[in-house]
Amino acid sequence: MRCNAARTIISSHGHPWYPQPCPRSDPAFTVSHLKNGSPATVSRAGVLFLNEADVGWQPYVQSWVDELNQVQDHIDTKETAWLEALVNQYIPPTIDNIRKNKWKHITPLMDFAMVSTLCSILEGLLTKKNCPPGSDKDVYEAYFQYAAVWAFGGCFGADKANDFRKMFSEWWRAEWGKTSFKFPDEGLVFDYYVELKSDGSGKVEGKHWKERVPSYTHATGEGASFSDIVVPTMDTTRLSFLINMLMPRQKPVMLVGAAGSAKTTIFQDNLSQLPDELMFFAISFNSFTNAGSLQPILEQPLEKKTGTMFAPPGTKKLIYFIDDVNMPSPDKYGTQSAIALLRQQIDYGGFYDLKKLTMKEIRGVQYLGAMNPTAGSFFIIDRMQRHFATFATLFPENDVLYTIYYKILAGHFASGSFADSINKVVGDKNQLANKIIGAALMLHKLVADAFLPTAVKFHYAWNLRELSRITQGMLMSSPDNYHEPFTIIRLWLHESYRVYGDRLTDEQDAGRFNEMVLRCSKNFFEDENQDDLHQKPLAFTKFAKWSPGMDADEELPYFQVADGKKLSLILTKKLEEYNESNARMDLVLFEQARQALLPCAS
């Protein structure tokens, strides 16, 4: 857009624009829309409109193929001709079919963004190891199919109405089932990776990702934290493969999924294993984050190299991990200034010094991002989104959830000196852990289906975090204080009431929840006396075993208080001690108040 009257531009924030060098004295902008333009601006602007289809993605792909030919010595003219043919064979029909069927990605993506992701994945796959000199076209086509599946379908999600990822998988098999490479029929095309056969034939085959899932080792001892526990699954394994392949190639990666879908966990697990030459800096966005508050945070891990150039310390490379990318509140013009600042750094290699008003050149940095499409602004501007290779993190299936939490709980029982009745194994399953996790998953599903969020009960949102909190409470059990399965089951009941029951707002919901707990208890713990199992008080805490002779830093056991009178006496005594040295609080510690204090004091 070229404007011959600069005074009509009311605010530079009104238009998401790129300043462009212009030999004339009047300003020239590249804007994505004129939604915020005043009538005077629109009437005086000379607009050259280019949509995404005018230039298209073909010039980018051609440039990428030419560059690949120069940097990869095993890719010659013949291989580049194969790649160009594969591009023309696969990309246009795939994009047309997505648009025709109106399949929706979990966040809006431009065609160019998907094609750019395809090229980045191919860069990581078409190495000399995977494609030795002399490899035939079938090898390149197999890797091309794998890259295309994730570039175009990796951001598809699923909801109660539609499973777009499954639809894409079925279409891919039907459309390309007669090509030289065919994904195995079981499951989805996303469940397989491509690898050279070990027989030395130079052929490739599709192998299931479950064959590459690492084994889980339960961490114990000093320094072990529940937040550091990561149970490898097929989803985490294949996403980690893509992340670790794209990061060294300076390609920003974004994971998009609902709360509790392990976006942050996957990134943190990979970032914790970075080599020495890489470092990371985590930033969590919120609704108050703006460019003014973000820029000093971005500058914290950087050091000055020359006059206006800044970079990470020494020769290291820096990875910014931005959590909740879409959380900043838009201003009245719809601009999220924090995201605009990040985009300026990515597009132009830096941002302006707020005091000197000179450009700061930022080198040696790249970005990873996580985003919840049901929160904040729901999505980010396409000019920022196009830079990222975007993949969806879906809520795990029930069998995957069982595997995750069973391994954690069974690992906890096996790592300690728990009684044989707690560690009883039938086949290859710890029977107690098997029953508790089964009951926990059943209860979670009942709660999630029955207690839906409303305008008044907006906090009725249930995800993996609830299951994690219950499991975290279970891991506070110790062999010194838990000698039989009965006490462990009581602990699960207590944690369930604290995690779910404490968030319910009326007696009717609380009554329904009690019925759900009883139903799960009878289904999975039929051998136990149900009256004894649910006997009140159902109270577990740490302070019950505190005594005056104990060290203040000593770790107290998390154990049940079976006597309601004893619990009342302990809390009353603690209240008296508090009142002796603080402003007096005359509290009546009735049963519900005592129950509410337990998680606060633990």
XYZ file of C-alpha atoms in Angstrom:
602
model
C 0.000 0.000 0.000
C 1.392 3.397 -0.959
C -0.051 6.412 0.828
C 0.613 9.981 -0.347
C -0.756 11.571 2.820
C 1.011 10.247 5.900
C -1.246 12.257 8.192
C -4.139 9.919 7.405
C -2.367 7.026 9.165
C -3.887 7.558 12.606
C -1.685 5.064 14.436
C 1.116 2.744 13.454
C -0.655 0.112 15.535
C -3.746 0.307 13.386
C -2.302 -1.716 10.519
C -0.145 -4.851 10.774
C 2.451 -3.518 8.376
C 6.018 -4.043 7.206
C 8.055 -0.904 6.465
C 9.625 -1.180 3.027
C 12.527 0.822 1.555
C 11.089 3.407 -0.807
C 13.027 5.932 -2.923
C 10.122 8.375 -2.708
C 9.444 10.620 0.237
C 5.971 9.224 0.851
C 5.570 6.057 2.965
C 4.986 2.558 1.610
C 3.552 -0.231 3.749
C 2.840 -3.906 3.342
C -0.397 -4.479 5.236
C -2.472 -7.611 5.656
C -5.805 -5.759 5.712
C -7.436 -2.324 5.910
C -9.894 -3.143 8.691
C -8.619 -0.281 10.831
C -8.178 2.225 8.030
C -10.053 5.500 8.229
C -12.072 6.637 5.189
C -9.358 9.204 4.458
C -6.666 6.512 4.482
C -8.611 4.145 2.267
C -9.548 6.879 -0.209
C -5.935 8.082 -0.610
C -4.206 4.688 -0.596
C -2.918 3.141 -3.766
C -3.334 -0.571 -3.120
C -1.669 -3.445 -4.934
C -3.521 -6.536 -3.681
C -1.727 -9.883 -3.672
C -3.422 -12.866 -2.090
C -1.758 -16.132 -1.180
C -2.559 -17.747 -4.524
C -1.152 -14.945 -6.722
C 2.510 -15.734 -6.120
C 1.923 -19.157 -4.605
C 4.325 -21.577 -3.011
C 5.959 -22.819 -6.235
C 8.780 -20.210 -6.367
C 9.725 -21.045 -2.775
C 9.889 -24.776 -3.524
C 11.951 -24.189 -6.659
C 14.393 -22.033 -4.714
C 14.593 -24.676 -1.981
C 15.289 -27.485 -4.471
C 18.065 -25.450 -6.098
C 19.655 -24.731 -2.720
C 19.360 -28.383 -1.665
C 21.256 -29.364 -4.799
C 24.115 -27.081 -3.748
C 24.408 -28.030 -0.057
C 23.812 -31.811 -0.335
C 26.547 -33.413 -2.421
C 24.634 -36.697 -2.795
C 21.683 -34.898 -4.432
C 22.361 -34.190 -8.096
C 20.331 -33.134 -11.111
C 18.553 -36.481 -11.295
C 17.447 -36.329 -7.648
C 16.248 -32.726 -7.936
C 14.157 -33.710 -10.963
C 12.597 -36.482 -8.857
C 11.800 -34.015 -6.077
C 10.206 -31.557 -8.505
C 8.058 -34.359 -9.929
C 7.020 -35.474 -6.427
C 6.090 -31.905 -5.515
C 3.813 -31.619 -8.547
C 2.366 -35.075 -7.920
C 1.505 -34.755 -4.227
C 1.162 -31.135 -3.103
C -1.586 -29.669 -5.359
C -4.032 -32.604 -4.902
C -3.455 -32.618 -1.147
C -4.082 -28.890 -0.725
C -7.110 -29.015 -3.038
C -8.611 -31.942 -1.134
C -8.156 -30.249 2.251
C -9.882 -27.146 0.916
C -12.612 -29.109 -0.887
C -13.582 -31.178 2.163
C -13.199 -28.192 4.519
C -10.986 -30.127 6.893
C -9.953 -27.786 9.670
C -6.543 -27.714 11.270
C -6.417 -27.207 15.009
C -5.229 -23.657 14.250
C -5.484 -21.837 10.881
C -2.524 -22.532 8.572
C -1.556 -20.959 5.266
C -0.639 -23.188 2.322
C 2.798 -21.609 2.317
C 3.331 -22.571 5.976
C 2.567 -26.228 5.267
C 4.814 -26.299 2.202
C 7.616 -24.637 4.168
C 7.249 -27.305 6.867
C 7.403 -30.009 4.191
C 10.695 -28.640 2.881
C 12.182 -28.401 6.380
C 11.244 -32.003 7.221
C 12.680 -33.200 3.901
C 15.955 -31.428 4.694
C 16.227 -33.536 7.824
C 15.242 -36.775 6.081
C 17.142 -36.600 2.786
C 20.566 -37.072 4.337
C 23.368 -39.179 2.938
C 22.663 -41.794 5.626
C 18.985 -42.135 4.689
C 19.489 -41.698 0.951
C 22.920 -43.107 0.065
C 24.335 -42.226 -3.361
C 22.685 -44.431 -5.945
C 19.313 -44.622 -4.172
C 16.398 -44.945 -6.567
C 13.309 -42.753 -6.793
C 11.250 -45.071 -4.570
C 13.426 -44.156 -1.575
C 12.902 -40.435 -2.143
C 9.175 -40.949 -2.642
C 8.847 -42.847 0.651
C 10.530 -40.052 2.613
C 8.506 -37.472 0.679
C 5.267 -39.191 1.684
C 6.280 -39.257 5.349
C 7.180 -35.546 5.264
C 3.961 -34.625 3.441
C 1.785 -36.566 5.893
C 3.140 -34.554 8.822
C 3.424 -31.218 7.007
C -0.180 -31.243 5.760
C -1.857 -33.554 8.281
C 0.186 -33.125 11.447
C -1.928 -30.164 12.568
C -5.278 -31.912 12.195
C -7.164 -32.474 15.412
C -10.160 -34.452 16.547
C -13.284 -33.615 18.506
C -16.530 -35.356 19.396
C -17.993 -34.597 15.958
C -15.083 -35.102 13.548
C -11.720 -36.809 13.536
C -9.942 -34.864 10.794
C -6.671 -36.717 11.322
C -8.420 -40.042 10.665
C -10.174 -38.586 7.596
C -6.854 -37.377 6.219
C -5.256 -40.780 6.849
C -8.056 -42.625 5.054
C -7.898 -40.245 2.085
C -4.113 -40.570 1.853
C -4.268 -44.364 1.706
C -7.045 -44.282 -0.897
C -5.391 -41.611 -3.055
C -1.810 -42.883 -2.988
C -2.348 -46.580 -2.334
C -0.960 -47.590 -5.728
C 2.314 -45.660 -5.526
C 5.699 -47.317 -5.044
C 5.533 -46.806 -1.271
C 2.456 -47.715 0.740
C 1.923 -47.253 4.474
C 0.857 -50.442 6.309
C -2.903 -50.880 6.676
C -3.096 -51.043 10.470
C -3.889 -47.797 12.294
C -3.246 -44.369 10.763
C -0.496 -43.219 8.418
C 0.796 -41.085 11.310
C 1.608 -44.269 13.243
C 4.533 -45.147 10.953
C 7.983 -43.866 10.133
C 10.177 -44.642 7.127
C 13.509 -46.417 7.441
C 15.999 -48.184 5.190
C 15.762 -51.957 5.361
C 18.553 -53.628 7.303
C 19.215 -56.224 4.581
C 21.362 -53.791 2.584
C 18.997 -53.833 -0.389
C 18.668 -50.047 -0.404
C 14.883 -50.338 -0.101
C 12.760 -48.633 2.544
C 9.902 -49.843 4.715
C 7.302 -48.373 7.028
C 7.766 -49.296 10.681
C 5.370 -48.675 13.545
C 6.340 -45.934 15.992
C 5.598 -48.211 18.957
C 8.829 -50.056 18.096
C 10.814 -46.903 18.904
C 9.113 -45.915 22.158
C 11.827 -45.864 24.873
C 11.316 -47.859 28.052
C 10.290 -46.021 31.217
C 12.569 -45.914 34.254
C 11.035 -44.579 37.443
C 13.183 -41.857 39.015
C 13.738 -42.148 42.758
C 16.005 -40.698 45.404
C 17.145 -37.184 46.161
C 16.239 -34.612 43.545
C 13.504 -36.739 41.984
C 10.451 -34.602 41.287
C 7.022 -35.495 39.979
C 7.198 -32.610 37.506
C 10.265 -34.225 35.915
C 8.494 -37.529 35.229
C 7.897 -38.187 31.535
C 6.494 -41.524 30.418
C 7.410 -42.045 26.748
C 4.446 -42.795 24.492
C 4.051 -43.129 20.760
C 2.831 -39.511 20.543
C 5.740 -38.061 22.520
C 8.237 -40.204 20.593
C 7.154 -39.166 17.099
C 6.755 -35.495 18.017
C 10.168 -35.497 19.715
C 11.639 -36.995 16.537
C 10.283 -34.085 14.483
C 11.343 -31.468 17.041
C 14.899 -32.801 17.283
C 15.148 -32.969 13.502
C 13.880 -29.422 12.891
C 15.628 -27.585 15.749
C 19.190 -27.965 14.361
C 17.909 -26.571 11.056
C 16.715 -23.353 12.730
C 13.072 -24.142 11.971
C 10.698 -22.837 14.660
C 8.316 -25.520 15.939
C 4.928 -25.030 17.588
C 2.756 -27.592 19.359
C -0.942 -26.748 19.533
C -3.424 -28.549 21.757
C -5.915 -28.208 24.578
C -4.884 -27.804 28.206
C -3.283 -30.939 29.598
C -2.281 -32.432 26.227
C 1.446 -32.487 27.184
C 2.630 -29.672 24.879
C 4.876 -28.106 27.497
C 6.000 -31.480 28.856
C 7.217 -32.641 25.436
C 9.218 -29.459 24.885
C 10.674 -29.424 28.398
C 11.754 -33.054 28.090
C 13.582 -32.336 24.822
C 15.091 -29.074 26.055
C 16.451 -30.794 29.167
C 18.565 -33.019 26.903
C 20.150 -30.303 24.769
C 23.856 -30.605 23.929
C 26.330 -28.219 25.554
C 26.409 -25.849 22.588
C 22.691 -25.099 22.979
C 20.855 -23.338 25.802
C 17.198 -22.479 26.287
C 15.207 -19.735 27.946
C 11.554 -20.330 28.851
C 8.996 -17.519 28.757
C 5.322 -17.893 29.679
C 2.944 -15.412 28.109
C -0.177 -14.145 29.854
C -2.927 -11.664 29.088
C -0.779 -8.740 30.297
C 2.293 -9.537 28.194
C 3.103 -6.791 25.694
C 6.108 -5.669 23.674
C 7.307 -3.324 26.411
C 7.438 -6.040 29.063
C 8.660 -8.771 26.703
C 11.712 -7.051 25.223
C 13.702 -6.849 28.505
C 12.929 -10.536 29.100
C 14.208 -11.471 25.640
C 17.393 -9.492 26.289
C 18.162 -11.167 29.652
C 20.120 -14.189 28.328
C 21.931 -12.151 25.639
C 25.252 -10.370 25.817
C 26.686 -7.578 23.727
C 29.099 -8.728 21.012
C 29.742 -5.540 19.036
C 28.163 -2.094 18.881
C 24.609 -3.114 17.997
C 24.917 -6.900 17.813
C 23.714 -9.132 20.659
C 23.918 -12.914 20.974
C 23.952 -15.705 23.582
C 27.070 -16.071 25.772
C 30.194 -17.451 24.114
C 29.532 -19.524 21.034
C 26.273 -20.993 22.273
C 22.971 -20.937 20.423
C 19.815 -19.915 22.280
C 16.340 -21.410 22.007
C 13.456 -19.308 23.303
C 10.585 -21.510 24.443
C 7.398 -19.431 24.426
C 4.542 -21.048 26.337
C 0.939 -19.909 25.717
C 1.926 -17.881 22.662
C -1.609 -16.651 21.986
C -2.369 -15.401 25.515
C -1.450 -11.659 25.144
C -4.550 -9.487 24.965
C -5.013 -7.686 21.627
C -5.160 -3.899 21.716
C -8.108 -1.966 20.309
C -6.745 -2.431 16.788
C -6.464 -6.213 17.186
C -2.659 -6.231 17.426
C -0.823 -8.422 19.943
C 2.290 -6.312 20.388
C 4.312 -9.102 22.054
C 3.790 -11.352 19.035
C 4.550 -8.431 16.706
C 7.892 -7.974 18.501
C 8.774 -11.654 18.068
C 7.822 -11.464 14.405
C 10.028 -8.404 13.950
C 12.986 -10.306 15.371
C 12.346 -13.337 13.143
C 11.718 -11.299 9.974
C 14.351 -8.594 10.402
C 16.872 -10.186 12.752
C 16.367 -7.843 15.685
C 14.331 -5.106 17.318
C 14.817 -1.480 18.277
C 16.605 -0.165 21.340
C 13.853 1.587 23.282
C 16.174 4.390 24.455
C 18.506 5.002 21.512
C 15.891 4.109 18.874
C 18.514 2.186 16.909
C 18.184 -1.348 15.604
C 19.595 -4.126 17.804
C 20.792 -7.079 15.766
C 19.984 -10.379 17.521
C 21.912 -13.438 16.361
C 22.035 -17.101 17.294
C 18.450 -17.426 18.538
C 15.441 -19.472 17.480
C 11.965 -20.212 18.804
C 9.748 -23.010 20.035
C 6.146 -22.336 20.974
C 3.152 -23.964 22.635
C -0.411 -22.751 22.219
C -3.876 -23.662 23.487
C -6.397 -22.973 20.679
C -9.287 -22.763 23.161
C -7.794 -19.940 25.252
C -6.482 -16.414 24.789
C -6.958 -15.079 21.273
C -7.473 -18.691 20.013
C -4.908 -18.201 17.218
C -2.126 -15.817 16.233
C -1.665 -13.670 13.150
C -0.842 -15.731 10.066
C 2.301 -13.681 9.404
C 3.735 -15.139 12.605
C 2.185 -18.601 12.323
C 3.715 -19.162 8.877
C 7.219 -19.272 10.363
C 6.448 -22.327 12.504
C 6.229 -26.009 11.730
C 2.937 -26.597 13.525
C 1.779 -29.941 14.931
C -1.257 -30.876 17.008
C -1.053 -32.607 20.382
C -4.212 -34.622 20.864
C -5.736 -35.853 24.109
C -4.404 -39.414 24.591
C -6.645 -42.414 24.134
C -7.755 -44.301 27.238
C -5.224 -47.118 26.764
C -2.403 -44.578 26.472
C -3.545 -42.834 29.653
C -3.611 -46.179 31.420
C -0.066 -46.946 30.278
C 1.245 -43.572 31.465
C -0.189 -43.590 34.963
C 0.155 -47.326 35.525
C 3.891 -47.163 34.801
C 4.315 -44.260 37.229
C 2.399 -45.890 40.085
C 3.763 -49.402 39.523
C 7.269 -47.930 39.300
C 6.726 -46.182 42.640
C 5.613 -49.397 44.329
C 8.486 -51.380 42.806
C 11.161 -48.817 43.692
C 10.321 -48.800 47.409
C 10.265 -51.562 49.988
C 6.497 -51.862 50.021
C 4.811 -54.942 51.452
C 4.338 -57.973 49.227
C 0.574 -57.468 49.305
C 1.059 -54.037 47.687
C 3.647 -55.286 45.198
C 1.685 -58.404 44.227
C 2.213 -59.087 40.524
C 0.008 -61.338 38.416
C 1.405 -61.940 34.957
C 3.310 -58.732 34.295
C 0.888 -56.390 36.108
C 1.012 -54.979 39.608
C -2.530 -55.810 40.684
C -3.014 -52.879 43.058
C -1.653 -50.291 40.601
C -3.747 -51.873 37.852
C -6.968 -51.510 39.865
C -6.249 -47.999 41.143
C -5.429 -46.596 37.696
C -8.459 -48.337 36.205
C -10.684 -46.781 38.871
C -9.038 -43.358 38.421
C -9.642 -43.376 34.658
C -13.248 -44.495 35.084
C -13.903 -41.775 37.658
C -12.254 -39.128 35.479
C -14.464 -40.033 32.516
C -17.606 -39.987 34.662
C -16.708 -36.567 36.081
C -15.762 -35.089 32.688
C -19.008 -36.310 31.103
C -21.294 -35.267 33.975
C -19.889 -31.930 35.139
C -19.630 -29.743 32.056
C -18.476 -26.112 32.185
C -21.158 -23.424 32.170
C -21.177 -19.648 32.511
C -21.480 -20.030 36.288
C -19.409 -23.197 36.689
C -16.719 -22.209 34.214
C -14.070 -23.968 36.319
C -15.579 -27.377 35.540
C -12.801 -28.145 33.069
C -11.217 -31.568 33.477
C -8.061 -32.729 31.726
C -4.845 -34.654 32.324
C -3.828 -32.313 35.117
C -6.463 -33.797 37.414
C -5.167 -37.322 36.814
C -1.620 -36.079 37.362
C -2.524 -34.449 40.684
C -4.124 -37.657 41.916
C -1.082 -39.681 40.856
C 1.226 -37.145 42.486
C -0.673 -37.602 45.744
C -0.338 -41.382 45.422
C 3.439 -41.033 45.083
C 3.572 -39.421 48.533
C 2.927 -42.853 50.055
C 5.927 -44.514 51.692
C 6.579 -48.136 52.720
C 7.093 -47.076 56.347
C 3.502 -45.884 56.708
C 1.559 -47.880 54.114
C 1.609 -51.588 54.871
C -1.515 -52.862 53.132
C -3.554 -52.202 49.973
C -6.501 -50.951 52.058
C -4.604 -47.812 53.121
C -3.361 -47.187 49.569
C -6.934 -47.379 48.247
C -8.067 -44.969 50.965
C -5.325 -42.598 49.816
C -6.686 -42.744 46.246
C -10.176 -41.929 47.532
C -8.812 -38.980 49.519
C -6.905 -37.564 46.540
C -9.963 -37.958 44.297
C -12.133 -36.016 46.732
C -9.515 -33.288 47.025
C -8.963 -32.960 43.248
C -12.546 -33.335 42.008
C -14.833 -32.952 45.008
C -13.329 -29.706 46.301
C -14.126 -27.979 42.991
C -17.833 -28.813 43.033
C -20.007 -25.881 43.994
C -23.304 -27.268 45.309
C -24.679 -30.191 47.296
C -26.389 -31.748 44.282
C -23.095 -32.024 42.376
C -21.344 -33.294 45.506
C -23.998 -35.986 45.916
C -23.626 -37.105 42.302
C -19.859 -37.236 42.746
C -20.206 -39.430 45.849
C -22.299 -41.862 43.812
C -19.619 -41.942 41.101
C -16.889 -42.684 43.645
C -18.939 -45.516 45.168
C -19.591 -46.964 41.719
C -15.887 -46.977 40.814
C -14.952 -48.370 44.212
C -17.391 -51.281 43.907
C -16.259 -52.041 40.349
C -12.548 -52.250 41.109
C -12.256 -52.986 44.834
C -15.041 -55.483 45.344
C -12.868 -57.525 47.730
C -12.704 -54.657 50.225
C -15.382 -53.794 52.767
C -16.984 -50.713 51.223
C -18.227 -49.310 54.542
C -14.731 -49.446 56.022
C -13.212 -48.108 52.815
C -15.364 -44.955 52.846
C -15.398 -44.449 56.603
C -15.081 -40.853 57.781
C -12.880 -39.008 58.371
C -11.103 -39.605 55.084
C -8.097 -37.455 55.912
C -4.444 -37.641 54.841
C -1.919 -34.983 55.770
C 1.680 -34.391 56.803
C 1.258 -32.319 59.938
C -0.463 -35.150 61.870
C 2.891 -36.768 62.739
C 4.712 -33.574 63.664
C 6.193 -33.371 67.161
C 8.066 -30.542 68.971
C 11.389 -32.416 68.810
C 11.437 -32.629 65.020
C 13.742 -30.543 62.850
C 11.884 -27.827 60.937
C 13.392 -29.052 57.633
C 12.605 -32.711 58.263
C 10.317 -34.295 55.682
C 7.105 -35.427 57.347
C 5.261 -38.535 56.161
C 1.996 -38.162 54.289
C -0.326 -40.365 56.292
C -3.971 -40.774 57.218
C -5.576 -39.477 60.386
C -8.154 -42.122 61.206
C -9.449 -40.410 64.349
C -11.571 -37.314 63.732
C -11.174 -36.129 67.324
C -7.387 -36.344 67.046
C -7.447 -34.304 63.841
C -9.644 -31.677 65.512
C -7.298 -31.474 68.520
C -4.221 -31.087 66.299
C -5.797 -28.297 64.257
C -7.107 -26.527 67.360
C -3.654 -26.645 68.931
C -2.070 -25.276 65.759
C -4.620 -22.467 65.712
C -3.770 -21.584 69.324
C -0.048 -21.510 68.484
C -0.764 -19.191 65.573
C -2.903 -16.858 67.690
C -0.112 -16.495 70.266
C 2.203 -14.759 67.792
C -0.175 -13.309 65.179
C -3.413 -11.366 64.938
C -6.047 -13.522 66.566
C -8.363 -15.604 64.369
C -11.431 -17.042 66.085
C -12.165 -19.917 63.724
C -14.707 -22.674 64.203
C -13.056 -25.793 62.783
C -16.096 -27.800 61.761
C -15.706 -30.917 59.601
C -15.786 -29.215 56.185
C -13.319 -26.582 57.384
C -10.976 -29.314 58.605
C -11.197 -31.105 55.259
C -10.479 -27.866 53.388
C -7.371 -27.254 55.506
C -5.787 -30.620 54.711
C -4.502 -29.851 51.184
C -3.391 -26.379 52.306
C -1.317 -27.814 55.144
C 0.192 -30.630 53.088
